[in-house]
mmCIF file of C-alpha atoms and ligand atoms in Angstrom:
data_model
loop_
_atom_site.group_PDB
_atom_site.id
_atom_site.type_symbol
_atom_site.label_atom_id
_atom_site.label_comp_id
_atom_site.label_asym_id
_atom_site.label_seq_id
_atom_site.Cartn_x
_atom_site.Cartn_y
_atom_site.Cartn_z
ATOM 1 C CA MET A 1 226.530 -70.750 235.931
ATOM 2 C CA SER A 2 228.736 -70.267 238.930
ATOM 3 C CA LYS A 3 232.378 -69.516 238.462
ATOM 4 C CA MET A 4 234.804 -72.446 238.274
ATOM 5 C CA ILE A 5 237.786 -72.427 240.619
ATOM 6 C CA HIS A 6 240.573 -74.880 239.788
ATOM 7 C CA ILE A 7 242.196 -76.930 242.517
ATOM 8 C CA VAL A 8 245.767 -78.207 242.141
ATOM 9 C CA GLU A 9 246.413 -80.957 244.694
ATOM 10 C CA VAL A 10 249.963 -80.733 246.057
ATOM 11 C CA GLY A 11 249.614 -82.999 249.104
ATOM 12 C CA LEU A 12 251.629 -85.828 247.593
ATOM 13 C CA ARG A 13 254.637 -83.529 247.101
ATOM 14 C CA ASP A 14 254.587 -80.478 249.381
ATOM 15 C CA GLY A 15 252.432 -82.415 251.850
ATOM 16 C CA LEU A 16 254.734 -85.394 252.247
ATOM 17 C CA GLN A 17 258.216 -84.048 251.533
ATOM 18 C CA ARG A 18 259.027 -83.388 255.200
ATOM 19 C CA GLU A 19 257.640 -86.681 256.513
ATOM 20 C CA THR A 20 260.413 -88.882 257.817
ATOM 21 C CA VAL A 21 258.175 -91.970 258.077
ATOM 22 C CA PRO A 22 258.333 -93.483 254.584
ATOM 23 C CA ILE A 23 254.869 -93.807 253.047
ATOM 24 C CA PRO A 24 254.673 -97.007 250.955
ATOM 25 C CA THR A 25 254.596 -96.334 247.209
ATOM 26 C CA ALA A 26 251.400 -98.370 246.832
ATOM 27 C CA ASP A 27 249.659 -96.094 249.347
ATOM 28 C CA LYS A 28 250.812 -92.966 247.494
ATOM 29 C CA ILE A 29 249.414 -94.410 244.275
ATOM 30 C CA ARG A 30 246.134 -95.274 246.011
ATOM 31 C CA MET A 31 245.859 -91.724 247.373
ATOM 32 C CA ILE A 32 246.500 -90.187 243.938
ATOM 33 C CA ASP A 33 243.916 -92.445 242.295
ATOM 34 C CA ARG A 34 241.372 -91.597 244.989
ATOM 35 C CA LEU A 35 242.043 -87.864 244.601
ATOM 36 C CA THR A 36 241.496 -88.301 240.865
ATOM 37 C CA ALA A 37 238.216 -90.088 241.617
ATOM 38 C CA ALA A 38 237.292 -87.185 243.928
ATOM 39 C CA GLY A 39 237.230 -84.887 240.891
ATOM 40 C CA ILE A 40 240.614 -83.181 241.144
ATOM 41 C CA ARG A 41 241.956 -82.489 237.650
ATOM 42 C CA GLN A 42 245.484 -81.267 238.425
ATOM 43 C CA ILE A 43 247.656 -83.275 240.795
ATOM 44 C CA GLN A 44 251.304 -82.670 241.593
ATOM 45 C CA VAL A 45 252.259 -86.278 242.173
ATOM 46 C CA THR A 46 255.909 -86.113 243.249
ATOM 47 C CA SER A 47 259.200 -84.289 242.856
ATOM 48 C CA PHE A 48 262.257 -85.492 240.970
ATOM 49 C CA VAL A 49 264.937 -84.389 243.397
ATOM 50 C CA HIS A 50 267.951 -86.169 244.792
ATOM 51 C CA PRO A 51 266.768 -88.935 247.162
ATOM 52 C CA LYS A 52 269.365 -87.848 249.710
ATOM 53 C CA LEU A 53 267.794 -84.392 249.782
ATOM 54 C CA VAL A 54 264.184 -85.616 250.069
ATOM 55 C CA PRO A 55 264.083 -89.350 250.911
ATOM 56 C CA GLN A 56 260.280 -89.401 250.818
ATOM 57 C CA MET A 57 260.380 -88.693 247.045
ATOM 58 C CA ALA A 58 262.875 -91.463 246.214
ATOM 59 C CA ASP A 59 260.059 -93.487 244.606
ATOM 60 C CA ALA A 60 259.087 -90.768 242.085
ATOM 61 C CA GLU A 61 259.429 -93.070 239.057
ATOM 62 C CA ALA A 62 257.470 -95.896 240.688
ATOM 63 C CA VAL A 63 254.663 -93.516 241.684
ATOM 64 C CA CYS A 64 254.385 -92.174 238.117
ATOM 65 C CA ALA A 65 254.358 -95.700 236.710
ATOM 66 C CA GLY A 66 251.695 -96.922 239.130
ATOM 67 C CA ILE A 67 248.965 -94.303 238.917
ATOM 68 C CA GLN A 68 245.908 -94.837 236.751
ATOM 69 C CA ARG A 69 246.168 -91.862 234.447
ATOM 70 C CA ARG A 70 243.049 -90.233 233.114
ATOM 71 C CA PRO A 71 243.346 -88.197 229.923
ATOM 72 C CA ASP A 72 241.475 -85.255 231.474
ATOM 73 C CA VAL A 73 243.784 -85.044 234.506
ATOM 74 C CA ARG A 74 247.153 -83.298 234.512
ATOM 75 C CA TYR A 75 249.776 -85.028 236.606
ATOM 76 C CA SER A 76 252.680 -82.709 237.323
ATOM 77 C CA ALA A 77 255.985 -82.957 239.132
ATOM 78 C CA LEU A 78 258.381 -80.513 240.704
ATOM 79 C CA VAL A 79 261.996 -80.464 239.572
ATOM 80 C CA LEU A 80 265.056 -78.455 240.544
ATOM 81 C CA ASN A 81 267.567 -79.182 237.801
ATOM 82 C CA ALA A 82 268.257 -80.723 234.387
ATOM 83 C CA LYS A 83 268.535 -84.224 235.797
ATOM 84 C CA GLY A 84 265.065 -83.760 237.335
ATOM 85 C CA VAL A 85 263.592 -82.588 234.016
ATOM 86 C CA GLU A 86 265.060 -85.626 232.285
ATOM 87 C CA ARG A 87 263.824 -88.062 234.945
ATOM 88 C CA ALA A 88 260.334 -86.537 234.847
ATOM 89 C CA HIS A 89 260.202 -86.750 231.062
ATOM 90 C CA ALA A 90 261.329 -90.394 231.138
ATOM 91 C CA ALA A 91 258.572 -91.090 233.693
ATOM 92 C CA GLY A 92 255.925 -89.740 231.307
ATOM 93 C CA ILE A 93 255.321 -86.427 233.079
ATOM 94 C CA THR A 94 254.026 -83.753 230.690
ATOM 95 C CA ASP A 95 253.560 -80.911 233.181
ATOM 96 C CA ILE A 96 256.572 -79.635 235.020
ATOM 97 C CA ASP A 97 256.822 -77.211 237.933
ATOM 98 C CA LEU A 98 259.909 -75.015 237.997
ATOM 99 C CA SER A 99 260.441 -72.202 240.444
ATOM 100 C CA ILE A 100 262.856 -69.737 241.914
ATOM 101 C CA SER A 101 262.742 -68.015 245.264
ATOM 102 C CA ALA A 102 262.243 -64.264 245.276
ATOM 103 C CA SER A 103 264.325 -64.288 248.441
ATOM 104 C CA ASP A 104 268.037 -64.472 247.753
ATOM 105 C CA ALA A 105 268.618 -65.734 251.317
ATOM 106 C CA HIS A 106 265.980 -68.495 251.025
ATOM 107 C CA GLY A 107 267.243 -69.532 247.586
ATOM 108 C CA ARG A 108 270.762 -69.950 248.930
ATOM 109 C CA LYS A 109 269.457 -72.265 251.667
ATOM 110 C CA ASN A 110 266.879 -74.129 249.602
ATOM 111 C CA ALA A 111 268.622 -74.459 246.221
ATOM 112 C CA ASN A 112 272.179 -73.366 246.955
ATOM 113 C CA MET A 113 271.800 -70.521 244.507
ATOM 114 C CA GLY A 114 271.560 -66.774 244.801
ATOM 115 C CA LEU A 115 268.843 -64.937 242.911
ATOM 116 C CA GLN A 116 270.898 -63.924 239.874
ATOM 117 C CA GLU A 117 272.174 -67.440 239.323
ATOM 118 C CA ALA A 118 268.679 -68.845 239.926
ATOM 119 C CA VAL A 119 267.184 -66.601 237.226
ATOM 120 C CA ALA A 120 269.703 -67.814 234.623
ATOM 121 C CA HIS A 121 269.272 -71.438 235.703
ATOM 122 C CA PHE A 122 265.478 -71.116 235.518
ATOM 123 C CA ALA A 123 265.663 -69.957 231.879
ATOM 124 C CA GLU A 124 267.842 -72.959 230.995
ATOM 125 C CA MET A 125 265.408 -75.365 232.686
ATOM 126 C CA VAL A 126 262.440 -73.842 230.844
ATOM 127 C CA ALA A 127 264.250 -74.303 227.520
ATOM 128 C CA LEU A 128 265.101 -77.917 228.365
ATOM 129 C CA ALA A 129 261.524 -78.764 229.420
ATOM 130 C CA ARG A 130 260.232 -77.077 226.247
ATOM 131 C CA SER A 131 262.588 -79.208 224.131
ATOM 132 C CA TYR A 132 260.747 -82.234 225.556
ATOM 133 C CA GLY A 133 257.376 -80.656 224.747
ATOM 134 C CA MET A 134 256.452 -80.248 228.392
ATOM 135 C CA ARG A 135 254.049 -77.664 229.761
ATOM 136 C CA VAL A 136 255.899 -75.444 232.213
ATOM 137 C CA ARG A 137 254.568 -73.806 235.329
ATOM 138 C CA GLY A 138 256.851 -71.012 236.489
ATOM 139 C CA GLY A 139 256.788 -70.435 240.223
ATOM 140 C CA ILE A 140 258.017 -67.678 242.506
ATOM 141 C CA GLN A 141 258.641 -68.859 246.059
ATOM 142 C CA CYS A 142 258.511 -66.530 249.050
ATOM 143 C CA ALA A 143 256.537 -64.073 246.880
ATOM 144 C CA PHE A 144 255.020 -62.498 249.974
ATOM 145 C CA GLY A 145 258.155 -62.307 252.066
ATOM 146 C CA TYR A 146 260.882 -64.190 253.868
ATOM 147 C CA TYR A 147 262.329 -63.824 257.360
ATOM 148 C CA VAL A 148 265.250 -61.900 255.929
ATOM 149 C CA ASP A 149 263.503 -58.829 254.555
ATOM 150 C CA ASP A 150 264.789 -59.152 250.980
ATOM 151 C CA VAL A 151 261.568 -59.486 248.963
ATOM 152 C CA THR A 152 259.618 -56.512 247.605
ATOM 153 C CA PRO A 153 256.453 -56.510 245.454
ATOM 154 C CA ASP A 154 258.468 -54.800 242.678
ATOM 155 C CA LEU A 155 260.999 -57.631 242.676
ATOM 156 C CA VAL A 156 258.204 -60.228 242.479
ATOM 157 C CA LEU A 157 256.629 -58.330 239.572
ATOM 158 C CA GLU A 158 259.956 -58.220 237.773
ATOM 159 C CA LEU A 159 260.412 -61.986 238.229
ATOM 160 C CA ALA A 160 256.831 -62.562 237.040
ATOM 161 C CA ARG A 161 257.588 -60.468 233.937
ATOM 162 C CA GLN A 162 260.701 -62.578 233.263
ATOM 163 C CA HIS A 163 258.777 -65.859 233.686
ATOM 164 C CA LEU A 164 256.081 -64.641 231.296
ATOM 165 C CA ALA A 165 258.685 -63.488 228.769
ATOM 166 C CA LEU A 166 260.056 -67.052 228.755
ATOM 167 C CA GLY A 167 256.580 -68.269 227.784
ATOM 168 C CA VAL A 168 255.557 -70.199 230.902
ATOM 169 C CA ASP A 169 252.130 -71.855 230.593
ATOM 170 C CA SER A 170 251.083 -70.742 234.060
ATOM 171 C CA LEU A 171 252.516 -68.522 236.749
ATOM 172 C CA ALA A 172 252.513 -69.589 240.407
ATOM 173 C CA LEU A 173 253.012 -67.244 243.321
ATOM 174 C CA ALA A 174 253.912 -69.105 246.495
ATOM 175 C CA ASP A 175 253.490 -67.788 250.006
ATOM 176 C CA SER A 176 256.066 -70.308 251.202
ATOM 177 C CA THR A 177 256.454 -68.654 254.604
ATOM 178 C CA GLY A 178 252.719 -68.080 255.174
ATOM 179 C CA MET A 179 253.393 -64.382 255.688
ATOM 180 C CA ALA A 180 250.771 -63.053 253.254
ATOM 181 C CA ASN A 181 247.650 -61.279 254.438
ATOM 182 C CA PRO A 182 244.482 -60.540 252.421
ATOM 183 C CA ALA A 183 245.515 -56.926 251.755
ATOM 184 C CA GLN A 184 248.844 -58.076 250.274
ATOM 185 C CA ILE A 185 247.064 -60.715 248.207
ATOM 186 C CA ARG A 186 244.703 -58.109 246.733
ATOM 187 C CA ALA A 187 247.532 -55.695 245.972
ATOM 188 C CA MET A 188 249.719 -58.370 244.378
ATOM 189 C CA LEU A 189 246.924 -59.763 242.196
ATOM 190 C CA ALA A 190 245.901 -56.272 241.087
ATOM 191 C CA SER A 191 249.395 -55.984 239.546
ATOM 192 C CA VAL A 192 250.054 -59.572 238.460
ATOM 193 C CA LEU A 193 246.743 -60.529 236.830
ATOM 194 C CA PRO A 194 246.855 -57.772 234.164
ATOM 195 C CA LEU A 195 250.504 -58.625 233.530
ATOM 196 C CA ALA A 196 249.714 -62.330 233.053
ATOM 197 C CA GLY A 197 246.729 -61.765 230.743
ATOM 198 C CA ASP A 198 245.626 -65.174 229.434
ATOM 199 C CA VAL A 199 248.298 -67.057 231.391
ATOM 200 C CA PRO A 200 246.645 -68.571 234.465
ATOM 201 C CA VAL A 201 247.933 -67.312 237.811
ATOM 202 C CA VAL A 202 248.089 -69.902 240.595
ATOM 203 C CA LEU A 203 248.326 -69.074 244.289
ATOM 204 C CA HIS A 204 250.194 -71.483 246.562
ATOM 205 C CA LEU A 205 249.292 -70.606 250.143
ATOM 206 C CA HIS A 206 250.568 -71.886 253.466
ATOM 207 C CA ASP A 207 248.466 -71.547 256.604
ATOM 208 C CA THR A 208 251.376 -70.832 258.950
ATOM 209 C CA ARG A 209 249.663 -67.833 260.551
ATOM 210 C CA GLY A 210 246.056 -68.953 260.161
ATOM 211 C CA MET A 211 245.363 -66.645 257.212
ATOM 212 C CA GLY A 212 245.168 -69.354 254.552
ATOM 213 C CA LEU A 213 241.425 -69.387 253.855
ATOM 214 C CA ALA A 214 241.126 -65.618 254.317
ATOM 215 C CA ASN A 215 243.795 -65.284 251.621
ATOM 216 C CA VAL A 216 241.929 -67.695 249.325
ATOM 217 C CA LEU A 217 238.791 -65.607 249.758
ATOM 218 C CA ALA A 218 240.617 -62.348 249.033
ATOM 219 C CA ALA A 219 242.206 -63.941 245.973
ATOM 220 C CA VAL A 220 239.020 -65.343 244.403
ATOM 221 C CA GLU A 221 237.360 -61.970 244.886
ATOM 222 C CA ALA A 222 240.353 -60.364 243.179
ATOM 223 C CA GLY A 223 239.955 -62.709 240.183
ATOM 224 C CA CYS A 224 242.385 -65.562 240.885
ATOM 225 C CA ALA A 225 240.852 -68.867 239.766
ATOM 226 C CA THR A 226 243.511 -71.516 240.552
ATOM 227 C CA PHE A 227 244.897 -72.618 243.918
ATOM 228 C CA ASP A 228 247.405 -75.158 245.152
ATOM 229 C CA THR A 229 245.963 -77.000 248.137
ATOM 230 C CA ALA A 230 246.949 -80.123 250.064
ATOM 231 C CA PHE A 231 244.542 -82.708 251.436
ATOM 232 C CA GLY A 232 244.477 -82.621 255.231
ATOM 233 C CA GLY A 233 246.452 -79.348 255.207
ATOM 234 C CA MET A 234 249.802 -81.103 254.996
ATOM 235 C CA GLY A 235 252.993 -79.469 253.819
ATOM 236 C CA GLY A 236 255.905 -77.155 254.417
ATOM 237 C CA CYS A 237 259.397 -76.350 253.229
ATOM 238 C CA ASN A 238 262.382 -77.918 254.983
ATOM 239 C CA PHE A 239 264.297 -74.662 254.743
ATOM 240 C CA ILE A 240 261.743 -72.384 256.373
ATOM 241 C CA GLU A 241 261.723 -72.279 260.140
ATOM 242 C CA GLY A 242 258.284 -72.918 261.645
ATOM 243 C CA ALA A 243 256.799 -73.734 258.236
ATOM 244 C CA ALA A 244 253.277 -75.102 258.372
ATOM 245 C CA GLY A 245 250.977 -76.852 255.921
ATOM 246 C CA ASN A 246 249.255 -75.711 252.761
ATOM 247 C CA VAL A 247 245.638 -74.627 252.875
ATOM 248 C CA PRO A 248 243.666 -77.892 253.179
ATOM 249 C CA THR A 249 241.989 -79.042 249.957
ATOM 250 C CA GLU A 250 238.722 -80.135 251.517
ATOM 251 C CA ASP A 251 238.439 -77.032 253.744
ATOM 252 C CA THR A 252 239.099 -74.768 250.745
ATOM 253 C CA VAL A 253 236.628 -76.583 248.495
ATOM 254 C CA ASN A 254 233.998 -76.557 251.239
ATOM 255 C CA MET A 255 234.359 -72.785 251.645
ATOM 256 C CA LEU A 256 234.286 -72.175 247.888
ATOM 257 C CA HIS A 257 231.113 -74.262 247.506
ATOM 258 C CA ALA A 258 229.483 -72.379 250.376
ATOM 259 C CA LEU A 259 230.226 -69.139 248.489
ATOM 260 C CA GLY A 260 228.626 -70.491 245.311
ATOM 261 C CA TYR A 261 231.783 -71.348 243.357
ATOM 262 C CA THR A 262 232.164 -74.627 241.460
ATOM 263 C CA THR A 263 235.237 -76.846 241.806
ATOM 264 C CA GLY A 264 234.114 -80.273 240.579
ATOM 265 C CA VAL A 265 235.713 -81.718 243.716
ATOM 266 C CA ASP A 266 233.895 -83.979 246.176
ATOM 267 C CA VAL A 267 234.725 -82.830 249.718
ATOM 268 C CA GLU A 268 233.970 -86.122 251.443
ATOM 269 C CA GLN A 269 236.068 -88.175 249.030
ATOM 270 C CA VAL A 270 239.059 -85.900 249.678
ATOM 271 C CA ALA A 271 238.398 -86.088 253.425
ATOM 272 C CA GLN A 272 238.550 -89.866 253.187
ATOM 273 C CA VAL A 273 242.048 -89.640 251.667
ATOM 274 C CA SER A 274 243.092 -87.360 254.548
ATOM 275 C CA ARG A 275 241.746 -89.906 257.041
ATOM 276 C CA MET A 276 243.742 -92.585 255.253
ATOM 277 C CA LEU A 277 246.947 -90.538 255.554
ATOM 278 C CA ALA A 278 246.280 -89.695 259.221
ATOM 279 C CA GLY A 279 246.010 -93.445 259.772
ATOM 280 C CA LEU A 280 249.289 -94.099 257.954
ATOM 281 C CA LEU A 281 251.128 -91.404 259.912
ATOM 282 C CA GLY A 282 249.455 -92.297 263.197
ATOM 283 C CA ARG A 283 248.663 -88.694 264.054
ATOM 284 C CA PRO A 284 246.094 -86.037 263.219
ATOM 285 C CA LEU A 285 246.659 -83.690 260.246
ATOM 286 C CA PRO A 286 246.263 -79.888 260.401
ATOM 287 C CA GLY A 287 243.043 -79.776 258.327
ATOM 288 C CA LYS A 288 239.658 -79.268 259.937
ATOM 289 C CA LEU A 289 237.006 -80.791 257.750
ATOM 290 C CA TYR A 290 238.333 -84.317 257.413
ATOM 291 C CA GLN A 291 237.823 -84.725 261.163
ATOM 292 C CA LEU A 292 234.058 -84.374 260.727
ATOM 293 C CA THR A 293 231.678 -87.027 259.480
ATOM 294 C CA GLU A 294 230.025 -86.441 256.116
ATOM 295 C CA GLU A 295 226.694 -85.358 257.693
ATOM 296 C CA ARG A 296 228.491 -82.543 259.483
ATOM 297 C CA HIS A 297 230.111 -80.981 256.431
ATOM 298 C CA ASN A 298 228.604 -77.736 255.313
ATOM 299 C CA THR A 299 228.741 -78.269 251.564
ATOM 300 C CA GLY A 300 226.073 -76.903 249.286
HETATM 301 ZN ZN1 ZN B 1 254.714 -74.994 249.626
#
């Protein structure tokens, strides 16, 4: 049997958060249901953040209420604070994504918190989510660097150790700036995977410098089995200059299938969702594969 690689779809959150054109809630729900039908088993459906901060996510509750939940699919949401944890819990979310930035400078811009404060705050949020019985994914943003050179692999390892000590259910390393290269990915995973043991390690990669799929390849070969991807290659952080999209779901799945890995995801069905979003936004998306017709895909 070929090895299973798990895809976490983040296009509804990371992918849409910067879009100023409001996407109708009904269309978001349709996209989530179609991604579920495409075989994706982990979908980050929204973020519970202040609507003034991210207007696109103002309908978080309505999105959660509208989706057709399947028992074998995990629907997660990103939160930044206690209010977010409480809103997510009230909306029936069982899987919560919490994170801190390894970069003190980025954290101050993105969350108004320096690293020390963020570490303490993170521990409080984990405890709160746990009190609601939620599964917690602990993330480290800017794990492969920020424009201010304040992130080192040792710091990331220390933060990973702290997340694991708090009992997170999975550990996510985010290349928020898209600065990682395959050599860095290999080196980081060689340290983090033994540390994490049975706790799944997730890579969240941005394709800012065109190294997204090369990094996925390096990571699967190094033993990483879970990736955040966004349909159509959408995404990017508001507080990172020149930020570009996540690695595209359908392009990633297509490559993994070509290499003999299993994902359970149907490339063409995801591509159709990307075409739907391109239509809604009235412009092309960064992904490659969705632009091709089904006959021209290279899936095995
Ligand atoms: Zn991201």
